[in-house]
PDB file of C-alpha atoms in Angstrom:
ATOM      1  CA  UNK U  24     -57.927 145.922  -1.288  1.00 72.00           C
ATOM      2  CA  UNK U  25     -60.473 143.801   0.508  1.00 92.00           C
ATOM      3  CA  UNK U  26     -58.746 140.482   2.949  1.00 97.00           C
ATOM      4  CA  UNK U  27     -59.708 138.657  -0.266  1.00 95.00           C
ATOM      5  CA  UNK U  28     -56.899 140.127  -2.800  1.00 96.00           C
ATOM      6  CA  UNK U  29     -54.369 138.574   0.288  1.00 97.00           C
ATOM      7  CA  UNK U  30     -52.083 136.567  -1.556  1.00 97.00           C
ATOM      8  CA  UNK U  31     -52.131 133.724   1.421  1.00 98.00           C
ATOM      9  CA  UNK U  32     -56.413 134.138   1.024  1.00 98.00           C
ATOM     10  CA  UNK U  33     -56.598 133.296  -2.760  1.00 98.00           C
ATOM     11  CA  UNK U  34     -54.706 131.048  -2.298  1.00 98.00           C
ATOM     12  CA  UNK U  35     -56.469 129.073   0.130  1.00 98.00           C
ATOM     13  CA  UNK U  36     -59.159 129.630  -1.620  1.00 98.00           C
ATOM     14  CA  UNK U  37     -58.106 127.660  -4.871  1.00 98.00           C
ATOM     15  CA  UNK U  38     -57.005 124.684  -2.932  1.00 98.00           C
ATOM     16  CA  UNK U  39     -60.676 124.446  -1.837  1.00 98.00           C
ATOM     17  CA  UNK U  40     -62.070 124.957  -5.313  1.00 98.00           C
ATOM     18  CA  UNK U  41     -59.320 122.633  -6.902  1.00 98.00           C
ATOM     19  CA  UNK U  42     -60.724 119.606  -4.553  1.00 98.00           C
ATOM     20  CA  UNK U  43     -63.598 120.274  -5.132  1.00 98.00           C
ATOM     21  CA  UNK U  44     -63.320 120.669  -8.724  1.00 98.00           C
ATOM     22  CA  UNK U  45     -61.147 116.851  -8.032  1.00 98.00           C
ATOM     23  CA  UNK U  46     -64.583 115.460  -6.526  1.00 98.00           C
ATOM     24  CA  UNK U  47     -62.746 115.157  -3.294  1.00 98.00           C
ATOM     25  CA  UNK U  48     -65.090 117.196  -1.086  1.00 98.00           C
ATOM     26  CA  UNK U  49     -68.646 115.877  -1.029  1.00 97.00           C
ATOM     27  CA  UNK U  50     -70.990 117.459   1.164  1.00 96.00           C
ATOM     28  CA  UNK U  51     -68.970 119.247   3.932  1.00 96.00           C
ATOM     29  CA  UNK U  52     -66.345 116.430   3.799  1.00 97.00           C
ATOM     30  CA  UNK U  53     -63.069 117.411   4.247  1.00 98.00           C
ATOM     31  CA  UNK U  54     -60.756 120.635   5.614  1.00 98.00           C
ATOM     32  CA  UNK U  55     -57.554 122.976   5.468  1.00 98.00           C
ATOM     33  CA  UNK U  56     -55.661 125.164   7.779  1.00 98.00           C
ATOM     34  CA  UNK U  57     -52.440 127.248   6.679  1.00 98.00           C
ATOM     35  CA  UNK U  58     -50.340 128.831   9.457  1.00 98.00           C
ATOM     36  CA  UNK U  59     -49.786 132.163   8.497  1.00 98.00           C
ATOM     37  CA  UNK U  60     -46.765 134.053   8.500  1.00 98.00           C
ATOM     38  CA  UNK U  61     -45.412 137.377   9.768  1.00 97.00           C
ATOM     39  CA  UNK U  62     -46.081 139.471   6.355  1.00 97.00           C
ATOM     40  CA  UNK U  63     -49.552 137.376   5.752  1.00 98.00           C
ATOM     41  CA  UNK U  64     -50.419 139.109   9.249  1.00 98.00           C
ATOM     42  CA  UNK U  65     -49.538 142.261   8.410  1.00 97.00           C
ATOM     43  CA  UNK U  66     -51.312 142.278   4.812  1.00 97.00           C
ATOM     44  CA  UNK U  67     -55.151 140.939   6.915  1.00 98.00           C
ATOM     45  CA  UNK U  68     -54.681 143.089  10.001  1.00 97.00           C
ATOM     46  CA  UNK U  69     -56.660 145.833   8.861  1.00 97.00           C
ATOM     47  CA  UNK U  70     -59.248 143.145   8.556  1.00 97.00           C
ATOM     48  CA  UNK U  71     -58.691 141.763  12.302  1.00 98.00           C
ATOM     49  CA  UNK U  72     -60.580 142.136  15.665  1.00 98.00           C
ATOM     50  CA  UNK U  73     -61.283 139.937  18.279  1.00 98.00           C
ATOM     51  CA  UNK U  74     -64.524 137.862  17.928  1.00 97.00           C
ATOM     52  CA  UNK U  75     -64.915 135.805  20.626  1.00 97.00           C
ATOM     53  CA  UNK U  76     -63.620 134.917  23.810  1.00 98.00           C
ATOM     54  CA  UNK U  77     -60.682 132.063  24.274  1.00 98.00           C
ATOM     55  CA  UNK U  78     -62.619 128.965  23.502  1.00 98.00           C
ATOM     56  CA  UNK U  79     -60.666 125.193  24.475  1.00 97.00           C
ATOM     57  CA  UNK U  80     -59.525 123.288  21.877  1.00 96.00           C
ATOM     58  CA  UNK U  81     -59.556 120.055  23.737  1.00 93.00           C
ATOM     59  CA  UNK U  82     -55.821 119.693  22.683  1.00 96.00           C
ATOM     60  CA  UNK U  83     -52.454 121.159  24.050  1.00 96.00           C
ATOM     61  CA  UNK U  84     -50.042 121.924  21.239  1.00 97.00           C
ATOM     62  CA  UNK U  85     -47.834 124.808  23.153  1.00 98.00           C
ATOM     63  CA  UNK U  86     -45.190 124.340  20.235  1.00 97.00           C
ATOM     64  CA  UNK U  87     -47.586 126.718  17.920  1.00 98.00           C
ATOM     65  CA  UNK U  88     -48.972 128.597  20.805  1.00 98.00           C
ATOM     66  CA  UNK U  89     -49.449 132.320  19.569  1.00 98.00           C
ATOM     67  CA  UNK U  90     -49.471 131.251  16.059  1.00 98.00           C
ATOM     68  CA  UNK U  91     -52.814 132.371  13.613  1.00 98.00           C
ATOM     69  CA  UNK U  92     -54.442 130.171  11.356  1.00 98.00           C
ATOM     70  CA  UNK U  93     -56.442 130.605   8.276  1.00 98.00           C
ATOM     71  CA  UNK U  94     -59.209 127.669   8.847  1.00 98.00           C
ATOM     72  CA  UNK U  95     -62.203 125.780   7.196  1.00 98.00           C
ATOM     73  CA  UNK U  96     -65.021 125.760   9.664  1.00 98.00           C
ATOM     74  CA  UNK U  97     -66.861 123.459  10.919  1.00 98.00           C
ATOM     75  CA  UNK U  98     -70.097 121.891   8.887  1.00 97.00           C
ATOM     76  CA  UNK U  99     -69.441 124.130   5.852  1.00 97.00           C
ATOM     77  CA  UNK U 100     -68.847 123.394   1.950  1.00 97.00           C
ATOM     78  CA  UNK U 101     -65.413 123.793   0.325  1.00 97.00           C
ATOM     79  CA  UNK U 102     -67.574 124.700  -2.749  1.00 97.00           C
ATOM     80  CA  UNK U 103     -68.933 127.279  -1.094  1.00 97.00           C
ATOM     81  CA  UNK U 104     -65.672 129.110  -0.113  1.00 98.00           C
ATOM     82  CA  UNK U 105     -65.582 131.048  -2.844  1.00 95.00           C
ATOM     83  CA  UNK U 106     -68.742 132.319  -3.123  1.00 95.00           C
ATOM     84  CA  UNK U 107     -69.050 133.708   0.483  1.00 96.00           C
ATOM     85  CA  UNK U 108     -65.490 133.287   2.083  1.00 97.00           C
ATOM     86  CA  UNK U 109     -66.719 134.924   5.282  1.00 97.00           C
ATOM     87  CA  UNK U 110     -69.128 132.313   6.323  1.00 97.00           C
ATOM     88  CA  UNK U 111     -67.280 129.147   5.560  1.00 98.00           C
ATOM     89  CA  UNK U 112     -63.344 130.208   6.904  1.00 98.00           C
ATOM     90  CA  UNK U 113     -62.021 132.138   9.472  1.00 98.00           C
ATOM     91  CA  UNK U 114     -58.535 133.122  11.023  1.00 98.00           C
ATOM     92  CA  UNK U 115     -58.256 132.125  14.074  1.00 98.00           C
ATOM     93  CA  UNK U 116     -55.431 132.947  17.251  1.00 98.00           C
ATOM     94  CA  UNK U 117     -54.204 130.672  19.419  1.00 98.00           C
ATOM     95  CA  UNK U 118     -53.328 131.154  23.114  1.00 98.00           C
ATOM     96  CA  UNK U 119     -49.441 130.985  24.901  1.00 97.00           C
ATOM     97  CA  UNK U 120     -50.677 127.627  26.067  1.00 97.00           C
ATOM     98  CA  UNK U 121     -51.465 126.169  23.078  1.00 97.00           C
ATOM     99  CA  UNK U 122     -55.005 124.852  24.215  1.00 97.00           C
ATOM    100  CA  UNK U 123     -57.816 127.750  23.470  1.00 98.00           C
ATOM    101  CA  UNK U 124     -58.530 129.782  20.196  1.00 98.00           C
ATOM    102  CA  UNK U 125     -60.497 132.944  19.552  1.00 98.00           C
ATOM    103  CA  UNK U 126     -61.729 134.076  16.352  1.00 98.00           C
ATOM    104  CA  UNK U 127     -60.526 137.125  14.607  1.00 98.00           C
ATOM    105  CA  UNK U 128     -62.193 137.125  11.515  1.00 98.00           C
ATOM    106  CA  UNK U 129     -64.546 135.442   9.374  1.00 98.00           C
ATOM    107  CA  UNK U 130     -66.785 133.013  10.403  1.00 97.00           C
ATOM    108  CA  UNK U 131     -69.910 134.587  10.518  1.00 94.00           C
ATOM    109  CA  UNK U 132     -73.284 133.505  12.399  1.00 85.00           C
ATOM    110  CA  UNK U 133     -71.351 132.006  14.913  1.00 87.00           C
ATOM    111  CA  UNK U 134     -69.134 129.416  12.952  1.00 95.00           C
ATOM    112  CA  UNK U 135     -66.361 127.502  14.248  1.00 97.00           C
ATOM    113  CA  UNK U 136     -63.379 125.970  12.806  1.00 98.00           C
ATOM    114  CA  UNK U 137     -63.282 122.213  11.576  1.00 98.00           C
ATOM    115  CA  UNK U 138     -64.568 119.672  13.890  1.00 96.00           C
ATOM    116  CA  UNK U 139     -60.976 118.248  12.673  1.00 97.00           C
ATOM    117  CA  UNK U 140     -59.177 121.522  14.139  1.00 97.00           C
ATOM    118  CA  UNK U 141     -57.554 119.281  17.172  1.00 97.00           C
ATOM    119  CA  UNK U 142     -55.671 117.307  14.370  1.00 98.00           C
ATOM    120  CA  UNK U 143     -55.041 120.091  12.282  1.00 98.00           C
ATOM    121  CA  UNK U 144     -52.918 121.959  15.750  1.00 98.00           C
ATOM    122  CA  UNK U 145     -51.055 118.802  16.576  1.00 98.00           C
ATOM    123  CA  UNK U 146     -50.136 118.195  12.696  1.00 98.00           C
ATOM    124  CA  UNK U 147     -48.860 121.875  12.468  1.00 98.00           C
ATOM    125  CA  UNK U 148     -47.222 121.554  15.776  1.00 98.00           C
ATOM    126  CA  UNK U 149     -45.230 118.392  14.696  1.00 98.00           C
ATOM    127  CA  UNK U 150     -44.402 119.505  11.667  1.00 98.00           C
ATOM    128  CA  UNK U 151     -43.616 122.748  12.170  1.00 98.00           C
ATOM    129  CA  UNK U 152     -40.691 121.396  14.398  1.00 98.00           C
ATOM    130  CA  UNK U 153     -40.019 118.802  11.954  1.00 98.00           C
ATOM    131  CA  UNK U 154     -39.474 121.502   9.396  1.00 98.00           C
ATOM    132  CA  UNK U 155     -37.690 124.160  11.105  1.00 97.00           C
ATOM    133  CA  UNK U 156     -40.802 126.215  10.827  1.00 97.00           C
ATOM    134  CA  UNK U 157     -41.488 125.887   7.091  1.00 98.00           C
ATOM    135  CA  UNK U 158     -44.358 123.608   7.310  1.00 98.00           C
ATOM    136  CA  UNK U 159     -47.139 125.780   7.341  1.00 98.00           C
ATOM    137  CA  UNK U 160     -50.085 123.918   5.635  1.00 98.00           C
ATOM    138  CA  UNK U 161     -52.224 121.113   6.414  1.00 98.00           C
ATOM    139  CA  UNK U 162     -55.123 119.442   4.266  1.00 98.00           C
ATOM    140  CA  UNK U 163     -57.636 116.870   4.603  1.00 98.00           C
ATOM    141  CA  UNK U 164     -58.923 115.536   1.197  1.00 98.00           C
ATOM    142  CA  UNK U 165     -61.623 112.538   0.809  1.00 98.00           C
ATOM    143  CA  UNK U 166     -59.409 111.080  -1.726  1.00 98.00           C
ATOM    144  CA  UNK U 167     -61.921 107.592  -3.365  1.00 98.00           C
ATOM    145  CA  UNK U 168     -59.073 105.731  -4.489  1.00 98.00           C
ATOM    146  CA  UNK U 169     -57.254 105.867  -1.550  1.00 98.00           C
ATOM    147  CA  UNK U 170     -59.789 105.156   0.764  1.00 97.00           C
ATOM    148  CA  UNK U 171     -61.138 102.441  -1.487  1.00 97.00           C
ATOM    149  CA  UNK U 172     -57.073 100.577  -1.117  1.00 96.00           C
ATOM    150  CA  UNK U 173     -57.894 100.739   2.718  1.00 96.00           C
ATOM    151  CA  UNK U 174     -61.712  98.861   2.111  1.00 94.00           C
ATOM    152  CA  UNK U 175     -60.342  96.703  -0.559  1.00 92.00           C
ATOM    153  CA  UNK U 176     -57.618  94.985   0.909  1.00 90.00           C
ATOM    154  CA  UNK U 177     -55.927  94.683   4.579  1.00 92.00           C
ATOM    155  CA  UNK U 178     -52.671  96.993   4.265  1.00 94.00           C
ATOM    156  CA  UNK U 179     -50.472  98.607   6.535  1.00 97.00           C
ATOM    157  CA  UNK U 180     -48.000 101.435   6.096  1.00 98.00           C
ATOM    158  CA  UNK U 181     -45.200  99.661   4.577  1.00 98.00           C
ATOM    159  CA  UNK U 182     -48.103  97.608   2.244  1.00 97.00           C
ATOM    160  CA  UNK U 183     -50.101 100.712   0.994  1.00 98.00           C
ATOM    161  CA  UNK U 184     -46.357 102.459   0.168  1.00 98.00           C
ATOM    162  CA  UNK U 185     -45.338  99.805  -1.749  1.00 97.00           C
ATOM    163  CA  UNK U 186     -48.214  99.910  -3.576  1.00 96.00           C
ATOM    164  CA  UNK U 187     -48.834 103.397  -4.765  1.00 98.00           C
ATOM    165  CA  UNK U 188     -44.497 103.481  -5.208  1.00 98.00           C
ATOM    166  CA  UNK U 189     -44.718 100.784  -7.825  1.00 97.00           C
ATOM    167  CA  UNK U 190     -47.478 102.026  -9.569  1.00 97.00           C
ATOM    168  CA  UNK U 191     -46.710 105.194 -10.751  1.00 97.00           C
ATOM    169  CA  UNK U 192     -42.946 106.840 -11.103  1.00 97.00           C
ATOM    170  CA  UNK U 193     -43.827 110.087  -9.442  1.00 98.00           C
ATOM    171  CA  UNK U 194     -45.290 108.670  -6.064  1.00 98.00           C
ATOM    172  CA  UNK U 195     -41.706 107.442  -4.214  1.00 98.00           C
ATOM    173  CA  UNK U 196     -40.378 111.357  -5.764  1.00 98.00           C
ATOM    174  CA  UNK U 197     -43.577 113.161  -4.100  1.00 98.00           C
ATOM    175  CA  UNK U 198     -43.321 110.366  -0.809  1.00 98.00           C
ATOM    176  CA  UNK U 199     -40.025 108.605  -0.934  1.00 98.00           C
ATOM    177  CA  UNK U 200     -40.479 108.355   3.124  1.00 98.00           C
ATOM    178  CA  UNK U 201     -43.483 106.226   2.433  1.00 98.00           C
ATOM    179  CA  UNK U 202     -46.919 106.868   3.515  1.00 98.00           C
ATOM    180  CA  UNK U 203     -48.811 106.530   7.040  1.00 98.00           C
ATOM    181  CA  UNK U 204     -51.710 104.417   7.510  1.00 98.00           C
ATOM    182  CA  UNK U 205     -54.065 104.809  10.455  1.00 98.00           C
ATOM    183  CA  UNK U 206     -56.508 102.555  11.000  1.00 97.00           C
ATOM    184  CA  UNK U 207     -59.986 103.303  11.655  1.00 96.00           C
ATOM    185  CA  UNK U 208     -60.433 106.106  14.460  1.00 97.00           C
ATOM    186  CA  UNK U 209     -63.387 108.113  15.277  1.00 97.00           C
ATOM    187  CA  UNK U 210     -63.024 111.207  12.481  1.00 96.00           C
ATOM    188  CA  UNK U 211     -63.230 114.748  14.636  1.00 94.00           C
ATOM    189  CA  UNK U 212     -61.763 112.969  18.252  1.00 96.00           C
ATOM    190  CA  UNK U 213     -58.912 113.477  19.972  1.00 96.00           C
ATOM    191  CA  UNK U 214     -57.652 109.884  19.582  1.00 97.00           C
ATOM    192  CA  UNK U 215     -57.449 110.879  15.410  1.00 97.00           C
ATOM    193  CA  UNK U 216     -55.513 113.985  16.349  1.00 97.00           C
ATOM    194  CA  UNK U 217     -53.378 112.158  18.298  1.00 98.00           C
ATOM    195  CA  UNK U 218     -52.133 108.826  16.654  1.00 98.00           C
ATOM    196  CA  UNK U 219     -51.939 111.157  13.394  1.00 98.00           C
ATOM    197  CA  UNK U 220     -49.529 113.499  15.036  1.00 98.00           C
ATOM    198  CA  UNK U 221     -47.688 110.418  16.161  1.00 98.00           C
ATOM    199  CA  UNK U 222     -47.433 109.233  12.215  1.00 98.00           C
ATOM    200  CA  UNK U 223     -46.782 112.907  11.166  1.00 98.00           C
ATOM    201  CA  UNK U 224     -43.711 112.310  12.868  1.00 98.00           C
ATOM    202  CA  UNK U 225     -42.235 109.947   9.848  1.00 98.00           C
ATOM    203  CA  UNK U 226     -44.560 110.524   6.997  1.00 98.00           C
ATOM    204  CA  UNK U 227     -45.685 114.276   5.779  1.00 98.00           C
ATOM    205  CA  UNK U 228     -49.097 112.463   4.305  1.00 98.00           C
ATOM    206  CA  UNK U 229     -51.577 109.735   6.677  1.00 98.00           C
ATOM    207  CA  UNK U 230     -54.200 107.566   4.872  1.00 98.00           C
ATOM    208  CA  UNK U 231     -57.021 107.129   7.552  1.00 98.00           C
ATOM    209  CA  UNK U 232     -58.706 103.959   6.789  1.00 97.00           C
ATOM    210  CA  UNK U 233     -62.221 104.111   5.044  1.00 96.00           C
ATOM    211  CA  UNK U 234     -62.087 108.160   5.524  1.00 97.00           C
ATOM    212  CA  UNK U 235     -59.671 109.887   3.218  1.00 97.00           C
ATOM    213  CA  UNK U 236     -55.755 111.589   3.469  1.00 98.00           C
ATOM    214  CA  UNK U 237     -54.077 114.435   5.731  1.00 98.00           C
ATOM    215  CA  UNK U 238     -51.099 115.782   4.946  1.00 98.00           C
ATOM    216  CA  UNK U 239     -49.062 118.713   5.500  1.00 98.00           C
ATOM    217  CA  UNK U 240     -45.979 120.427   3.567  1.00 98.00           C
ATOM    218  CA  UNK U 241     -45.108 124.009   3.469  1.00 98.00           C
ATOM    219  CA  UNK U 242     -46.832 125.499   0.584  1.00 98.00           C
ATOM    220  CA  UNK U 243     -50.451 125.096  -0.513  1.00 98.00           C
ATOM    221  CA  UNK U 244     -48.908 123.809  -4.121  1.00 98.00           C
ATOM    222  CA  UNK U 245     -46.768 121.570  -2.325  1.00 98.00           C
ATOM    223  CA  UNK U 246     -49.549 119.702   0.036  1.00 98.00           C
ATOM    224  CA  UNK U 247     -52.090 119.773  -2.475  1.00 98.00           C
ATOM    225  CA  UNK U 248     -49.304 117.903  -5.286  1.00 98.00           C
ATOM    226  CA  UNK U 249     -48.671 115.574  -2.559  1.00 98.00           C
ATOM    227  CA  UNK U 250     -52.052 114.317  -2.391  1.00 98.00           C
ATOM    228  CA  UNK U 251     -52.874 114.986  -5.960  1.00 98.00           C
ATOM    229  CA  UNK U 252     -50.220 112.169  -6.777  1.00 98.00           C
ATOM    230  CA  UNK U 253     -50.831 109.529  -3.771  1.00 98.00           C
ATOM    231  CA  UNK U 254     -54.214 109.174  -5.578  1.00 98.00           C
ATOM    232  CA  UNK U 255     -53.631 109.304  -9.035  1.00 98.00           C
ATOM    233  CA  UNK U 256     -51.225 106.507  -8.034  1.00 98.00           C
ATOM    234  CA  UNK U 257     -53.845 104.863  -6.387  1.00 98.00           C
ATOM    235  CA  UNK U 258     -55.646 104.877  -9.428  1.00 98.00           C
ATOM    236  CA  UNK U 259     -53.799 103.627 -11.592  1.00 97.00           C
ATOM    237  CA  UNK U 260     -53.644 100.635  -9.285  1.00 96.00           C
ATOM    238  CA  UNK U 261     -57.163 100.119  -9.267  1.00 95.00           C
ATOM    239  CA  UNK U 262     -57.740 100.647 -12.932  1.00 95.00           C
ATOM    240  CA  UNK U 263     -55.224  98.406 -13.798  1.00 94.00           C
ATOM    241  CA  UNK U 264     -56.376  95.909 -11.288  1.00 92.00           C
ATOM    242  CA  UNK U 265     -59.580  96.138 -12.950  1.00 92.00           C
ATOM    243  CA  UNK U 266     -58.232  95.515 -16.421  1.00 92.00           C
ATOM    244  CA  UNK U 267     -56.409  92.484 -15.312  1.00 88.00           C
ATOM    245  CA  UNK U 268     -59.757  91.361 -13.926  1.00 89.00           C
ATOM    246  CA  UNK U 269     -58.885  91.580  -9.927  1.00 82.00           C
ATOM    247  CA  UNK U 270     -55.549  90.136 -10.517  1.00 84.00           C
ATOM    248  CA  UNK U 271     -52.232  92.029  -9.455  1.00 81.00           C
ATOM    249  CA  UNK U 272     -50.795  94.106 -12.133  1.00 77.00           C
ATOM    250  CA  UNK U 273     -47.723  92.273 -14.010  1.00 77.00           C
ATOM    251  CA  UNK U 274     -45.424  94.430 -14.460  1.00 86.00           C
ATOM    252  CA  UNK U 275     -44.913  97.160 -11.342  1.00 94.00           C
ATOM    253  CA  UNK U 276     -42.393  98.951 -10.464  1.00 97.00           C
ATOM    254  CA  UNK U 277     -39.391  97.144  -9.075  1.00 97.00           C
ATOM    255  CA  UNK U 278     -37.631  97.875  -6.036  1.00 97.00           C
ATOM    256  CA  UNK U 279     -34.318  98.049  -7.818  1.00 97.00           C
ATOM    257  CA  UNK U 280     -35.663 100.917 -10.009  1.00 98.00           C
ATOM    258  CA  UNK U 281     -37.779 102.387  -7.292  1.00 98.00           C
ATOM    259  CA  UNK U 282     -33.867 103.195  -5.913  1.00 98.00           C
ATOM    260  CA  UNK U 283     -32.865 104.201  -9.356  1.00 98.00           C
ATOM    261  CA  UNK U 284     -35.587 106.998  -9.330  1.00 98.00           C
ATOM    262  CA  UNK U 285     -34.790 108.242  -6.341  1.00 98.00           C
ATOM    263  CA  UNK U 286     -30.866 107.734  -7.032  1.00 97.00           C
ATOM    264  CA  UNK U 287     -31.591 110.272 -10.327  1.00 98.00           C
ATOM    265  CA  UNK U 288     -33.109 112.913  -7.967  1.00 98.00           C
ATOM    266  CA  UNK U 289     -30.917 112.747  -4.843  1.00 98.00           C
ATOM    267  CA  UNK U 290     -33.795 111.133  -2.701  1.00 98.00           C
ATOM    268  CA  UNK U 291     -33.254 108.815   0.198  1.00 97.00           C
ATOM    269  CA  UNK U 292     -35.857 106.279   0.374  1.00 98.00           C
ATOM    270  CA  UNK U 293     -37.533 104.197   3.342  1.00 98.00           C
ATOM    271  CA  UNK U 294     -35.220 101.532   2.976  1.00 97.00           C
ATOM    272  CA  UNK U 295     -37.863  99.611   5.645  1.00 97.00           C
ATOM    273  CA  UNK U 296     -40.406 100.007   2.703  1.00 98.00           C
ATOM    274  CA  UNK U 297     -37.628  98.104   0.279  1.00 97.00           C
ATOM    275  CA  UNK U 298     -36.634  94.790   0.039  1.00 91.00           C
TER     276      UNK U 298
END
């Protein structure tokens, strides 16, 4: 078999085609990481060598230090992925310390991982204690509905919850925590790595303001689903919006039967989102 056949590789792989496919991913926008586990190590190590020297990640996340990482690199196309995996991802390890990488395969002519790889480590470090270690992968999608609710309006997290729970059934069942919103930080810094970790630490997806969505969960189905309905709820929103001709939609989603949904499925909502 070749490190593509890996079941943890295709499936990367269709994530990146699927947001594509979604319109989610113009240019080189967006990125994914999965953390990969003790058998997905054993199925690629044929395939891995050392690379590169330890390079600094700018960030210190010691909570996955000596973990590997499947990762979109920097600059490239997630259209692209699947036409020559090699050159757009690579699997990267990550020192004791938390705070250098080295490549061990992929990557080619000198690639690098995700100019978003600093929020990527603190995500997977938060959640991954969050989680009890099942949190394994992270996604950045540039989502047009959901960054057009952050242009079009002036919302917070408790705002831009409310709205995408009362607009479609299935949002407060995918998110019944709510959903993060950051407002506008410098994409690829350290300060974006940062105050998302902070938010990762009550919401599993972050809206960043004008930019797109991050989220994490512990399977690729999972995190993908999660922001696969955050913006069809956003959509609906908007289109009905639109019908109404800019006015607020008249009949959303109450807060008594936003507690009756999750009631019927065992789910404990942000009561701080409620009223």
């Amino acid at each position: 078999m070749s490190i593509e056949q890996a079941n943890c590789i295709r499936r990367f792989m269709r994530i990146c085609e699927d947001g594509y496919k979604k319109g989610w991913h113009e240019a080189n926008g967006g990125n994914l990481s999965y953390r990969m586990d003790a058998e997905d190590i054993a199925v690629c190590k044929p395939y891995l060598s050392v690379k590169t020297p330890w390079i600094s990640i700018g960030v210190s996340a010691p909570g996955i230090g000596g973990e590997v990482f499947v990762v979109t690199g920097a600059g490239k196309y997630m259209r692209k992925v699947g036409i020559d995996l090699s050159d757009n991802v690579g699997i990267v390890e990550i020192n004791s310390a938390g705070d250098a990488y080295r490549v061990i395969w992929g990557f080619e002519d000198a690639g690098r991982p995700t100019s978003e790889f600093e929020s990527h480590l603190l995500i997977h470090e938060v959640c991954s204690e969050l989680s009890g270690d099942a949190d394994r992968v992270v996604y950045h999608a540039h989502t047009p509905y959901l960054a057009a609710l952050t242009t079009a309006f002036q919302v917070d997290s408790r705002v831009l919850s409310r709205v995408l729970w009362k607009s479609n059934t299935e949002c407060i069942i995918a998110a019944p925590e709510g959903v993060g919103l950051l407002e506008f930080t410098q994409p690829g810094s350290i300060e974006l790595a940062q105050k998302t970790a902070e938010l990762m630490k009550d919401f599993r997806a972050v809206v960043w303001e004008g930019h797109g969505v991050v989220a994490c969960s512990e399977t690729f189905d999972d995190t993908f689903g999660l922001i696969d309905t955050l913006e069809k709820a956003a959509t609906i929103y908007a289109i009905t919006r639109a019908m109404r001709g800019g006015d607020e939609a008249a009949n959303l989603l109450s807060d008594d039967q936003l507690r009756v949904i999750c009631e019927g499925y065992g789910l404990e909502p942000n009561e701080d989102f409620l009223s």
